[in-house]
Short mmCIF file of C-alpha atoms and ligand atoms in Angstrom, two decimals:
data_model
loop_
_atom_site.label_atom_id
_atom_site.label_comp_id
_atom_site.label_asym_id
_atom_site.label_seq_id
_atom_site.Cartn_x
_atom_site.Cartn_y
_atom_site.Cartn_z
CA MET A 720 0.00 0.00 0.00
CA SER A 721 1.27 3.48 -0.88
CA THR A 722 2.29 5.69 2.04
CA ALA A 723 1.89 8.83 -0.03
CA THR A 724 -0.07 11.59 1.66
CA PHE A 725 -1.20 13.32 -1.53
CA ASP A 726 -2.22 12.29 -5.05
CA LEU A 727 0.20 14.90 -6.36
CA VAL A 728 2.67 17.41 -4.99
CA VAL A 729 3.84 20.37 -7.09
CA ARG A 730 7.17 21.19 -5.43
CA ASN A 731 9.24 24.35 -5.16
CA ALA A 732 6.60 26.54 -6.71
CA ARG A 733 6.84 30.33 -6.76
CA VAL A 734 3.11 30.71 -6.14
CA ALA A 735 1.40 33.91 -7.27
CA THR A 736 -2.16 34.78 -6.30
CA ALA A 737 -4.04 38.04 -6.75
CA SER A 738 -2.69 39.22 -3.40
CA ASP A 739 0.59 37.39 -2.63
CA THR A 740 3.69 35.76 -4.02
CA PHE A 741 5.32 33.03 -1.90
CA ASP A 742 7.38 29.84 -2.17
CA ALA A 743 5.50 26.63 -1.42
CA ASP A 744 4.84 23.02 -2.26
CA ILE A 745 1.24 22.42 -3.30
CA GLY A 746 -0.39 19.22 -2.02
CA ILE A 747 -3.28 17.96 -4.16
CA THR A 748 -5.77 15.20 -3.42
CA GLY A 749 -9.04 14.42 -5.19
CA GLY A 750 -8.48 17.26 -7.65
CA ARG A 751 -8.33 19.89 -4.91
CA ILE A 752 -5.55 21.76 -3.15
CA VAL A 753 -5.41 20.30 0.35
CA GLN A 754 -2.15 21.72 1.69
CA LEU A 755 0.32 24.52 1.05
CA GLY A 756 3.67 24.53 2.81
CA GLN A 757 7.35 23.87 2.60
CA GLY A 758 8.75 20.33 2.74
CA LEU A 759 5.37 18.63 2.27
CA PRO A 760 5.37 14.81 2.50
CA ALA A 761 5.48 12.71 -0.65
CA GLY A 762 2.73 12.50 -3.20
CA ARG A 763 1.89 9.51 -5.39
CA ARG A 764 3.09 11.77 -8.16
CA GLU A 765 5.57 14.62 -7.92
CA ILE A 766 6.14 17.58 -10.22
CA ASP A 767 9.15 19.81 -9.59
CA ALA A 768 8.29 23.39 -10.50
CA ALA A 769 11.87 24.39 -9.56
CA GLY A 770 11.26 28.03 -8.73
CA ALA A 771 8.95 28.65 -11.67
CA PHE A 772 5.96 30.92 -11.28
CA VAL A 773 2.80 28.94 -10.61
CA THR A 774 -0.48 30.80 -11.09
CA PRO A 775 -4.12 29.73 -10.83
CA GLY A 776 -5.52 28.32 -14.06
CA GLY A 777 -7.00 31.01 -16.23
CA VAL A 778 -10.72 31.71 -16.21
CA ASP A 779 -11.75 32.94 -19.66
CA ALA A 780 -15.05 34.61 -18.87
CA HIS A 781 -15.82 35.77 -22.39
CA CYS A 782 -15.43 33.33 -25.24
CA HIS A 783 -17.73 31.96 -27.91
CA LEU A 784 -17.73 28.23 -28.67
CA ASP A 785 -20.09 26.47 -31.06
CA GLN A 786 -22.56 29.33 -30.76
CA PRO A 787 -25.33 28.90 -33.36
CA MET A 788 -24.89 31.34 -36.27
CA GLU A 789 -26.97 32.17 -39.30
CA ALA A 790 -26.12 29.83 -42.24
CA PRO A 791 -23.70 29.48 -43.92
CA VAL A 792 -21.57 30.88 -41.08
CA ARG A 793 -20.38 28.46 -38.42
CA MET A 794 -17.90 28.80 -35.57
CA ALA A 795 -14.71 26.83 -36.10
CA ASP A 796 -14.35 25.74 -32.47
CA ASP A 797 -16.71 23.53 -30.56
CA PHE A 798 -16.31 22.47 -26.93
CA ASP A 799 -13.67 19.91 -27.91
CA THR A 800 -11.28 22.07 -29.94
CA GLY A 801 -12.05 25.27 -28.02
CA THR A 802 -11.32 23.82 -24.60
CA ARG A 803 -8.28 21.97 -25.99
CA ALA A 804 -6.83 25.30 -27.11
CA ALA A 805 -7.80 26.88 -23.78
CA ALA A 806 -5.93 24.20 -21.80
CA CYS A 807 -2.79 24.51 -23.94
CA GLY A 808 -2.75 28.24 -23.21
CA GLY A 809 -3.23 27.83 -19.44
CA THR A 810 -6.98 28.35 -19.20
CA THR A 811 -8.83 25.81 -17.08
CA THR A 812 -12.31 27.33 -16.93
CA VAL A 813 -14.29 28.84 -19.78
CA ILE A 814 -17.60 30.69 -19.78
CA PRO A 815 -19.12 30.84 -23.28
CA PHE A 816 -22.67 31.89 -24.09
CA ALA A 817 -25.99 30.10 -24.37
CA ALA A 818 -27.60 32.51 -26.82
CA GLN A 819 -31.37 32.94 -27.01
CA GLN A 820 -32.60 33.40 -30.59
CA LYS A 821 -35.51 35.80 -30.98
CA GLY A 822 -38.71 33.76 -30.58
CA GLN A 823 -36.88 31.03 -28.65
CA SER A 824 -37.29 30.39 -24.95
CA LEU A 825 -34.21 30.92 -22.80
CA ARG A 826 -34.66 27.41 -21.44
CA ALA A 827 -34.49 25.95 -24.96
CA ALA A 828 -31.29 27.89 -25.65
CA VAL A 829 -29.73 26.50 -22.48
CA ARG A 830 -30.85 22.94 -23.27
CA ASP A 831 -29.41 23.18 -26.78
CA TYR A 832 -26.11 24.51 -25.46
CA HIS A 833 -25.78 21.71 -22.92
CA GLU A 834 -26.17 19.24 -25.78
CA ARG A 835 -23.34 20.97 -27.63
CA ALA A 836 -21.05 20.77 -24.59
CA GLU A 837 -22.01 17.31 -23.35
CA GLY A 838 -19.06 14.91 -23.31
CA ARG A 839 -16.79 17.23 -25.30
CA ALA A 840 -15.13 19.68 -22.92
CA HIS A 841 -11.58 19.17 -21.66
CA VAL A 842 -11.85 21.86 -18.98
CA ASP A 843 -14.58 23.00 -16.61
CA HIS A 844 -17.16 25.34 -18.03
CA ALA A 845 -20.22 27.41 -17.23
CA PHE A 846 -22.61 29.31 -19.49
CA HIS A 847 -23.56 32.97 -19.52
CA LEU A 848 -26.99 33.58 -21.02
CA ILE A 849 -27.58 35.97 -23.92
CA VAL A 850 -31.00 37.57 -23.58
CA SER A 851 -32.22 38.70 -27.02
CA ASP A 852 -35.98 38.38 -26.53
CA PRO A 853 -37.07 39.58 -23.08
CA THR A 854 -40.70 38.52 -23.18
CA GLU A 855 -42.84 38.69 -20.07
CA ASP A 856 -42.28 34.98 -19.49
CA VAL A 857 -38.51 35.43 -19.80
CA LEU A 858 -38.49 38.36 -17.36
CA LYS A 859 -40.92 36.94 -14.81
CA ASN A 860 -40.16 33.24 -14.95
CA GLU A 861 -37.33 31.91 -17.09
CA LEU A 862 -34.57 34.33 -16.18
CA PRO A 863 -35.19 34.28 -12.41
CA GLN A 864 -35.40 30.47 -12.47
CA LEU A 865 -32.20 30.09 -14.49
CA ILE A 866 -30.36 32.50 -12.19
CA ALA A 867 -31.53 30.40 -9.22
CA GLU A 868 -30.20 27.30 -11.00
CA GLY A 869 -26.70 28.81 -11.26
CA TYR A 870 -26.69 30.75 -14.55
CA THR A 871 -25.88 33.91 -12.62
CA SER A 872 -24.84 36.20 -15.47
CA PHE A 873 -26.13 37.28 -18.85
CA LYS A 874 -25.12 39.45 -21.75
CA ILE A 875 -27.17 42.24 -23.28
CA TYR A 876 -26.40 43.62 -26.74
CA MET A 877 -26.92 47.23 -27.84
CA THR A 878 -25.99 46.29 -31.43
CA TYR A 879 -26.46 43.42 -33.93
CA ASP A 880 -29.98 43.18 -35.42
CA ASP A 881 -30.60 39.63 -34.21
CA LEU A 882 -29.52 40.33 -30.63
CA LYS A 883 -29.96 44.01 -29.76
CA LEU A 884 -32.36 45.32 -27.11
CA ASN A 885 -33.84 48.81 -26.95
CA ASP A 886 -33.41 50.97 -23.85
CA GLY A 887 -36.74 49.95 -22.33
CA GLN A 888 -35.89 46.28 -22.75
CA ILE A 889 -32.46 46.85 -21.25
CA LEU A 890 -34.08 48.49 -18.21
CA ASP A 891 -36.39 45.48 -17.84
CA VAL A 892 -33.53 42.99 -18.00
CA LEU A 893 -31.32 45.02 -15.66
CA SER A 894 -34.18 45.06 -13.16
CA VAL A 895 -34.12 41.26 -13.12
CA ALA A 896 -30.35 41.35 -12.49
CA ARG A 897 -30.94 43.66 -9.54
CA GLU A 898 -33.79 41.67 -8.08
CA HIS A 899 -32.11 38.29 -8.42
CA ASP A 900 -28.40 39.12 -7.94
CA ALA A 901 -27.02 38.42 -11.39
CA MET A 902 -24.14 40.10 -13.24
CA ALA A 903 -25.26 41.90 -16.40
CA MET A 904 -22.66 42.15 -19.16
CA ILE A 905 -23.22 44.83 -21.79
CA HIS A 906 -21.97 45.05 -25.38
CA ALA A 907 -21.97 48.81 -25.80
CA GLU A 908 -22.12 50.10 -29.38
CA ASN A 909 -24.88 52.29 -30.84
CA ALA A 910 -26.71 50.17 -33.42
CA ASP A 911 -28.46 53.03 -35.26
CA CYS A 912 -25.25 55.02 -35.72
CA ILE A 913 -23.50 51.91 -37.06
CA GLU A 914 -26.32 51.21 -39.53
CA TRP A 915 -26.40 54.82 -40.70
CA LEU A 916 -22.63 54.90 -41.23
CA THR A 917 -22.62 51.48 -42.90
CA ARG A 918 -25.24 52.57 -45.45
CA ARG A 919 -23.29 55.71 -46.30
CA LEU A 920 -20.08 53.73 -46.73
CA GLU A 921 -21.85 51.19 -48.91
CA ALA A 922 -23.46 53.92 -51.02
CA SER A 923 -20.01 55.23 -51.87
CA GLY A 924 -18.58 51.78 -52.61
CA ARG A 925 -16.48 51.59 -49.47
CA THR A 926 -17.13 47.98 -48.50
CA ALA A 927 -13.62 46.50 -47.98
CA PRO A 928 -12.89 45.00 -44.54
CA ARG A 929 -11.06 48.11 -43.34
CA PHE A 930 -14.30 50.12 -43.51
CA HIS A 931 -15.65 47.99 -40.66
CA ALA A 932 -13.62 50.30 -38.38
CA HIS A 933 -15.05 53.40 -40.08
CA ALA A 934 -18.59 52.14 -39.44
CA ARG A 935 -17.87 51.64 -35.73
CA PRO A 936 -15.81 54.66 -34.61
CA MET A 937 -15.06 55.21 -30.95
CA LEU A 938 -17.96 57.66 -30.72
CA VAL A 939 -20.53 54.87 -31.13
CA GLU A 940 -18.89 52.91 -28.33
CA ARG A 941 -18.59 56.02 -26.12
CA GLU A 942 -22.25 56.93 -26.54
CA ALA A 943 -23.49 53.41 -25.82
CA THR A 944 -21.14 53.07 -22.85
CA HIS A 945 -22.50 56.31 -21.42
CA ARG A 946 -26.09 55.16 -22.03
CA ALA A 947 -25.45 51.73 -20.47
CA ILE A 948 -24.03 53.45 -17.39
CA ALA A 949 -27.05 55.75 -17.17
CA LEU A 950 -29.49 52.85 -17.53
CA SER A 951 -27.70 50.89 -14.80
CA GLU A 952 -27.73 53.97 -12.57
CA LEU A 953 -31.46 54.33 -13.09
CA VAL A 954 -32.05 50.74 -12.05
CA ASP A 955 -29.34 50.91 -9.37
CA VAL A 956 -27.57 47.73 -10.44
CA PRO A 957 -23.90 46.95 -11.18
CA ILE A 958 -22.92 46.19 -14.79
CA MET A 959 -19.90 44.78 -16.59
CA ILE A 960 -19.01 46.68 -19.78
CA VAL A 961 -17.33 44.08 -21.97
CA HIS A 962 -14.58 44.35 -24.61
CA VAL A 963 -13.70 48.01 -23.94
CA SER A 964 -11.51 49.17 -26.84
CA GLY A 965 -10.06 52.57 -25.95
CA LYS A 966 -9.93 56.02 -24.43
CA GLU A 967 -13.44 57.39 -24.85
CA ALA A 968 -15.14 54.37 -23.31
CA VAL A 969 -12.52 54.28 -20.54
CA GLU A 970 -13.30 57.93 -19.75
CA GLN A 971 -16.98 57.10 -19.34
CA ILE A 972 -16.15 54.26 -16.96
CA ARG A 973 -13.78 56.44 -14.91
CA TRP A 974 -16.52 59.05 -14.68
CA ALA A 975 -19.01 56.44 -13.47
CA ARG A 976 -16.61 55.13 -10.84
CA SER A 977 -15.82 58.64 -9.64
CA HIS A 978 -19.56 59.07 -9.07
CA GLY A 979 -19.70 55.94 -6.94
CA LEU A 980 -21.38 53.73 -9.52
CA HIS A 981 -20.63 50.01 -9.64
CA VAL A 982 -19.39 49.75 -13.20
CA PHE A 983 -17.00 46.89 -13.92
CA ALA A 984 -15.01 46.68 -17.13
CA GLU A 985 -13.44 44.04 -19.32
CA THR A 986 -10.86 44.37 -22.09
CA CYS A 987 -9.27 41.88 -24.46
CA PRO A 988 -5.94 41.19 -26.23
CA GLN A 989 -7.07 42.67 -29.55
CA TYR A 990 -7.12 46.14 -27.97
CA LEU A 991 -3.49 45.77 -26.86
CA PHE A 992 -1.93 44.05 -29.84
CA LEU A 993 -3.95 45.06 -32.94
CA THR A 994 -4.86 48.37 -34.54
CA ALA A 995 -7.36 49.38 -37.23
CA GLU A 996 -4.50 49.00 -39.72
CA ASP A 997 -4.73 45.25 -39.21
CA LEU A 998 -8.09 45.45 -40.99
CA GLY A 999 -6.12 46.57 -44.05
CA ILE A 1000 -4.46 49.74 -45.31
CA ASP A 1001 -5.85 49.17 -48.79
CA ASP A 1002 -8.93 47.37 -50.07
CA SER A 1003 -7.45 43.87 -49.90
CA TYR A 1004 -9.56 41.25 -48.16
CA GLY A 1005 -6.97 39.84 -45.72
CA GLY A 1006 -8.01 42.32 -43.04
CA ALA A 1007 -11.22 40.30 -42.62
CA ARG A 1008 -9.14 38.13 -40.28
CA CYS A 1009 -9.15 40.97 -37.73
CA VAL A 1010 -12.77 42.10 -38.10
CA CYS A 1011 -14.24 42.14 -34.61
CA SER A 1012 -16.47 44.49 -32.67
CA PRO A 1013 -15.64 46.93 -31.28
CA PRO A 1014 -12.79 47.17 -33.81
CA PRO A 1015 -9.15 47.55 -32.79
CA ARG A 1016 -8.19 51.26 -32.55
CA ASN A 1017 -4.67 52.79 -32.64
CA LYS A 1018 -1.44 52.90 -30.64
CA ASP A 1019 -2.62 55.75 -28.39
CA ASN A 1020 -5.67 53.74 -27.44
CA GLN A 1021 -3.51 50.67 -26.81
CA ARG A 1022 -1.59 52.76 -24.26
CA VAL A 1023 -4.84 53.81 -22.58
CA ILE A 1024 -5.86 50.15 -22.28
CA TRP A 1025 -2.47 49.19 -20.81
CA ASN A 1026 -2.85 52.01 -18.25
CA GLY A 1027 -6.32 50.76 -17.34
CA LEU A 1028 -4.97 47.27 -16.80
CA ALA A 1029 -2.21 48.61 -14.54
CA ASP A 1030 -4.22 51.11 -12.49
CA GLY A 1031 -7.29 49.05 -11.65
CA LEU A 1032 -9.77 50.48 -14.16
CA PHE A 1033 -10.24 47.07 -15.73
CA THR A 1034 -11.76 44.29 -13.71
CA ILE A 1035 -11.09 41.40 -16.06
CA PHE A 1036 -9.12 40.45 -19.17
CA SER A 1037 -10.89 37.98 -21.46
CA SER A 1038 -10.23 36.67 -24.95
CA ASP A 1039 -13.61 37.27 -26.65
CA HIS A 1040 -12.53 34.22 -28.67
CA ALA A 1041 -14.98 34.13 -31.58
CA PRO A 1042 -13.48 31.60 -33.99
CA PHE A 1043 -14.15 31.76 -37.73
CA ARG A 1044 -11.89 30.25 -40.34
CA TYR A 1045 -10.52 32.82 -42.80
CA ASP A 1046 -10.44 30.90 -46.04
CA ALA A 1047 -13.71 29.07 -45.67
CA PRO A 1048 -17.29 29.39 -46.89
CA GLU A 1049 -18.54 29.00 -43.30
CA GLY A 1050 -16.04 31.59 -42.05
CA LYS A 1051 -14.74 35.01 -43.07
CA LYS A 1052 -15.68 34.33 -46.71
CA PRO A 1053 -19.34 33.39 -46.34
CA GLY A 1054 -20.42 31.10 -49.15
CA GLY A 1055 -16.84 31.31 -50.47
CA GLU A 1056 -17.21 35.01 -51.34
CA GLU A 1057 -15.17 38.07 -50.43
CA VAL A 1058 -18.17 39.97 -49.10
CA ALA A 1059 -18.84 43.57 -48.06
CA PHE A 1060 -17.69 44.26 -44.48
CA ARG A 1061 -21.29 44.23 -43.22
CA HIS A 1062 -21.46 40.50 -43.96
CA ILE A 1063 -18.09 39.43 -42.50
CA PRO A 1064 -18.65 37.42 -39.31
CA ASN A 1065 -17.40 39.46 -36.37
CA GLY A 1066 -14.80 37.92 -34.14
CA ILE A 1067 -11.25 36.66 -33.86
CA PRO A 1068 -9.62 33.70 -32.11
CA GLY A 1069 -7.58 34.19 -28.94
CA ILE A 1070 -8.44 31.61 -26.29
CA GLU A 1071 -4.96 30.03 -26.28
CA THR A 1072 -2.87 33.19 -26.65
CA ARG A 1073 -4.68 35.34 -24.02
CA LEU A 1074 -2.51 34.38 -21.04
CA PRO A 1075 0.91 34.11 -22.72
CA LEU A 1076 0.47 37.52 -24.39
CA LEU A 1077 -0.45 39.26 -21.12
CA PHE A 1078 2.12 37.36 -19.05
CA SER A 1079 4.90 38.30 -21.49
CA HIS A 1080 3.99 41.84 -22.46
CA GLY A 1081 2.33 42.72 -19.17
CA VAL A 1082 4.22 40.96 -16.36
CA LEU A 1083 7.63 40.24 -17.90
CA ASP A 1084 7.82 43.62 -19.63
CA GLY A 1085 7.04 45.32 -16.30
CA ARG A 1086 3.67 46.88 -17.13
CA ILE A 1087 1.67 45.00 -14.49
CA THR A 1088 2.59 42.89 -11.48
CA ILE A 1089 2.12 39.16 -11.53
CA ASN A 1090 -0.54 39.56 -8.83
CA ARG A 1091 -2.51 41.95 -11.02
CA PHE A 1092 -2.12 39.45 -13.89
CA VAL A 1093 -3.71 36.75 -11.70
CA GLU A 1094 -6.46 39.11 -10.60
CA LEU A 1095 -7.36 40.11 -14.17
CA THR A 1096 -7.20 36.69 -15.78
CA SER A 1097 -8.42 34.36 -13.06
CA THR A 1098 -9.49 35.72 -9.66
CA ASN A 1099 -11.74 38.56 -10.77
CA PRO A 1100 -13.47 36.58 -13.54
CA ALA A 1101 -14.18 33.88 -10.94
CA LYS A 1102 -15.52 36.50 -8.50
CA ALA A 1103 -17.50 38.39 -11.13
CA TYR A 1104 -19.36 35.28 -12.21
CA GLY A 1105 -19.88 33.30 -9.03
CA LEU A 1106 -17.06 30.75 -9.20
CA HIS A 1107 -14.76 32.00 -6.44
CA PRO A 1108 -13.14 30.56 -4.29
CA ARG A 1109 -13.49 27.17 -6.00
CA LYS A 1110 -11.90 28.77 -9.09
CA GLY A 1111 -9.52 31.68 -9.49
CA THR A 1112 -7.05 31.18 -6.66
CA ILE A 1113 -4.42 28.93 -5.12
CA ALA A 1114 -5.77 28.18 -1.67
CA ILE A 1115 -6.68 25.21 0.46
CA GLY A 1116 -10.00 23.83 -0.80
CA ALA A 1117 -9.76 25.38 -4.26
CA ASP A 1118 -9.73 23.19 -7.36
CA ALA A 1119 -6.18 22.25 -8.35
CA ASP A 1120 -6.26 24.28 -11.56
CA LEU A 1121 -2.68 25.45 -11.97
CA VAL A 1122 -0.29 26.82 -14.57
CA VAL A 1123 3.48 26.37 -14.30
CA TRP A 1124 5.20 28.99 -16.45
CA ASN A 1125 8.37 28.48 -18.48
CA ALA A 1126 10.52 31.41 -19.56
CA THR A 1127 11.34 30.29 -23.07
CA PRO A 1128 11.06 32.96 -25.76
CA ARG A 1129 9.11 32.01 -28.88
CA GLN A 1130 6.96 33.54 -31.55
CA VAL A 1131 3.23 32.98 -31.73
CA ARG A 1132 2.60 30.68 -34.71
CA ASN A 1133 -0.78 29.40 -35.74
CA ALA A 1134 0.87 26.11 -36.63
CA ASP A 1135 1.62 25.61 -32.91
CA LEU A 1136 -1.87 26.44 -31.66
CA HIS A 1137 -4.66 23.99 -30.89
CA HIS A 1138 -7.83 25.74 -32.04
CA ALA A 1139 -9.55 24.79 -35.31
CA VAL A 1140 -9.03 28.20 -36.91
CA ASP A 1141 -6.70 28.59 -39.92
CA TYR A 1142 -4.97 31.73 -38.59
CA THR A 1143 -4.12 33.70 -35.50
CA PRO A 1144 -4.24 37.51 -35.56
CA TYR A 1145 -1.13 37.42 -33.35
CA GLU A 1146 1.08 35.53 -35.84
CA GLY A 1147 4.75 36.44 -35.34
CA ILE A 1148 4.38 38.30 -32.03
CA GLU A 1149 7.26 37.49 -29.65
CA VAL A 1150 6.42 36.08 -26.25
CA LYS A 1151 8.86 35.40 -23.44
CA ALA A 1152 6.91 32.66 -21.68
CA TRP A 1153 4.30 29.99 -22.22
CA PRO A 1154 2.59 27.49 -19.91
CA ALA A 1155 5.02 24.62 -19.32
CA LEU A 1156 2.24 22.71 -17.61
CA THR A 1157 -1.50 23.11 -17.16
CA LEU A 1158 -3.24 21.11 -14.44
CA ALA A 1159 -7.03 20.92 -14.47
CA ARG A 1160 -8.36 19.63 -11.15
CA GLY A 1161 -5.00 17.97 -10.59
CA GLU A 1162 -4.78 16.31 -14.03
CA VAL A 1163 -2.09 17.27 -16.52
CA VAL A 1164 -3.90 18.52 -19.62
CA TRP A 1165 -0.91 20.25 -21.23
CA ASP A 1166 2.76 19.46 -20.55
CA GLY A 1167 4.36 22.21 -22.59
CA HIS A 1168 4.62 20.04 -25.70
CA THR A 1169 1.65 17.72 -25.78
CA PHE A 1170 -2.04 18.04 -25.10
CA HIS A 1171 -3.48 15.22 -22.98
CA PRO A 1172 -7.07 14.81 -24.17
CA ARG A 1173 -9.94 13.42 -22.19
CA ALA A 1174 -13.04 14.83 -23.79
CA GLY A 1175 -15.77 15.03 -21.22
CA ARG A 1176 -13.37 15.52 -18.31
CA GLY A 1177 -14.51 19.12 -18.04
CA GLN A 1178 -17.47 19.53 -15.69
CA PHE A 1179 -20.37 21.93 -16.00
CA LEU A 1180 -20.20 24.43 -13.14
CA ARG A 1181 -23.33 25.57 -11.39
CA ARG A 1182 -22.45 29.06 -10.21
CA GLY A 1183 -23.23 31.08 -7.12
CA ARG A 1184 -23.93 34.75 -6.48
CA PRO A 1185 -21.23 36.90 -8.11
CA SER A 1186 -19.09 37.98 -5.16
CA LEU A 1187 -18.06 41.23 -6.86
CA LEU A 1188 -21.64 42.43 -6.47
CA PRO A 1189 -21.99 44.67 -3.42
CA ALA A 1190 -23.33 42.91 -0.33
CA PRO A 1191 -27.13 42.63 -0.35
CA GLN A 1192 -28.79 45.49 1.52
CA PRO A 1193 -31.58 44.73 3.96
CA ARG A 1194 -34.89 45.69 2.33
CA GLY A 1195 -35.89 49.31 2.85
CA THR A 1196 -32.34 50.62 3.34
CA LYS A 1197 -31.72 51.74 -0.24
N1 DUC B 2671 -17.89 40.88 -31.07
C1 DUC B 2671 -18.81 40.40 -30.25
O1 DUC B 2671 -19.56 41.14 -29.68
N2 DUC B 2671 -18.91 39.09 -30.06
C2 DUC B 2671 -18.14 38.15 -30.76
C3 DUC B 2671 -17.03 38.70 -31.48
C4 DUC B 2671 -17.02 40.14 -31.73
O2 DUC B 2671 -16.23 40.63 -32.47
ZN1 ZN B 2672 -19.90 41.61 -27.60
ZN1 ZN B 2673 -18.09 38.34 -27.49
#
């Protein structure tokens, strides 16, 4: 009989959490961290981290996997390939979206999404809801029931014809978030301005991918961000503004915070590493690879986003992985055609590169501390969406989701990635580190060279009350 105390010990780790950095061995049993200390007794298995940084597994709280799209468009990644890529980039929990189609019940959308995930995921996962049709039944029954069942967050769109809500509908849905303690995520871009600009661009023949950025200038994001803040103030409920792209939206969020409003904010790698020039400097079609919304801006705005990551403006850093193949009739060339920008599916891949890009260019280049890195990529997403402290930290009782970092310089190459997309927008970018090991509930899923598949090993996570929400007030005190 084995005398080992633990299933696994990760030895000599330089552990970083959102608050501390310390040297420890990590004792793991039954997929959980059961002891932290120096000189721990033997485990059945031992991994020597030899002074390497060990961080909590990433929580990617904004990614799109196998989300139903209008034909012929289809996402390249399902729960198998998407979570495979996540694991190889150090992410051990993903939260994609169960999207309600107009006319569909929320419950049906959730049921359909469970079928898509069932038996396929390599890492743990939860679902945000997308509310696109807030009928009376949705507002009174379905949404409150689903929140009570652990779907404690949902996304609201202010743009996209098939998803957008008007202001009255947004107020209705935010009221449900307030009443039932859910986190409301908001995609803030002004749909009418975008449509008006798009028509004018089309009328003058300006339909190449680069005009996507002209149709969605910062002004449309600034206005919608301001309006989202005002609507949340009216209802008196916290919101999360997602994929913030630059200065004018950041200014709105700073203003809201300075007025005591609970406005959380998310940004993504594309706003640090891409600019509008990546959509093309002429009318060639290749820029379709980087068409996403809001669009990437310019270098000045990249600096504003870096500052917001460093100074606490941003709450979380997500990928907004929205995977479409470039050279494919179901991807960026719908039906095999080079189409006008209006018809290019919005979104870029990034689930595997999110952590290495921020670790290298943020932590190792001295822009943010390693503790802030952990907070942005793991702890705060877990807190914002009701998964903490099971996820998002290295602590006794937490799931043994861990990343051991190497410090080996390399270039990002799509050929090395594990998604099912035929490009990465980050091709050729230098990074100074990459996960040498990813453990998901104590199992090695990535060893720095090889992915260790076990489709279905990822569990669905029923979530609790988002702990970033302010403590509930006794009735009558507000
Ligand atoms: N924008 C979104 O809002 N979602 C998916 C991808 C994108 O570009
Ligand atoms: Zn969005
Ligand atoms: Zn998105």
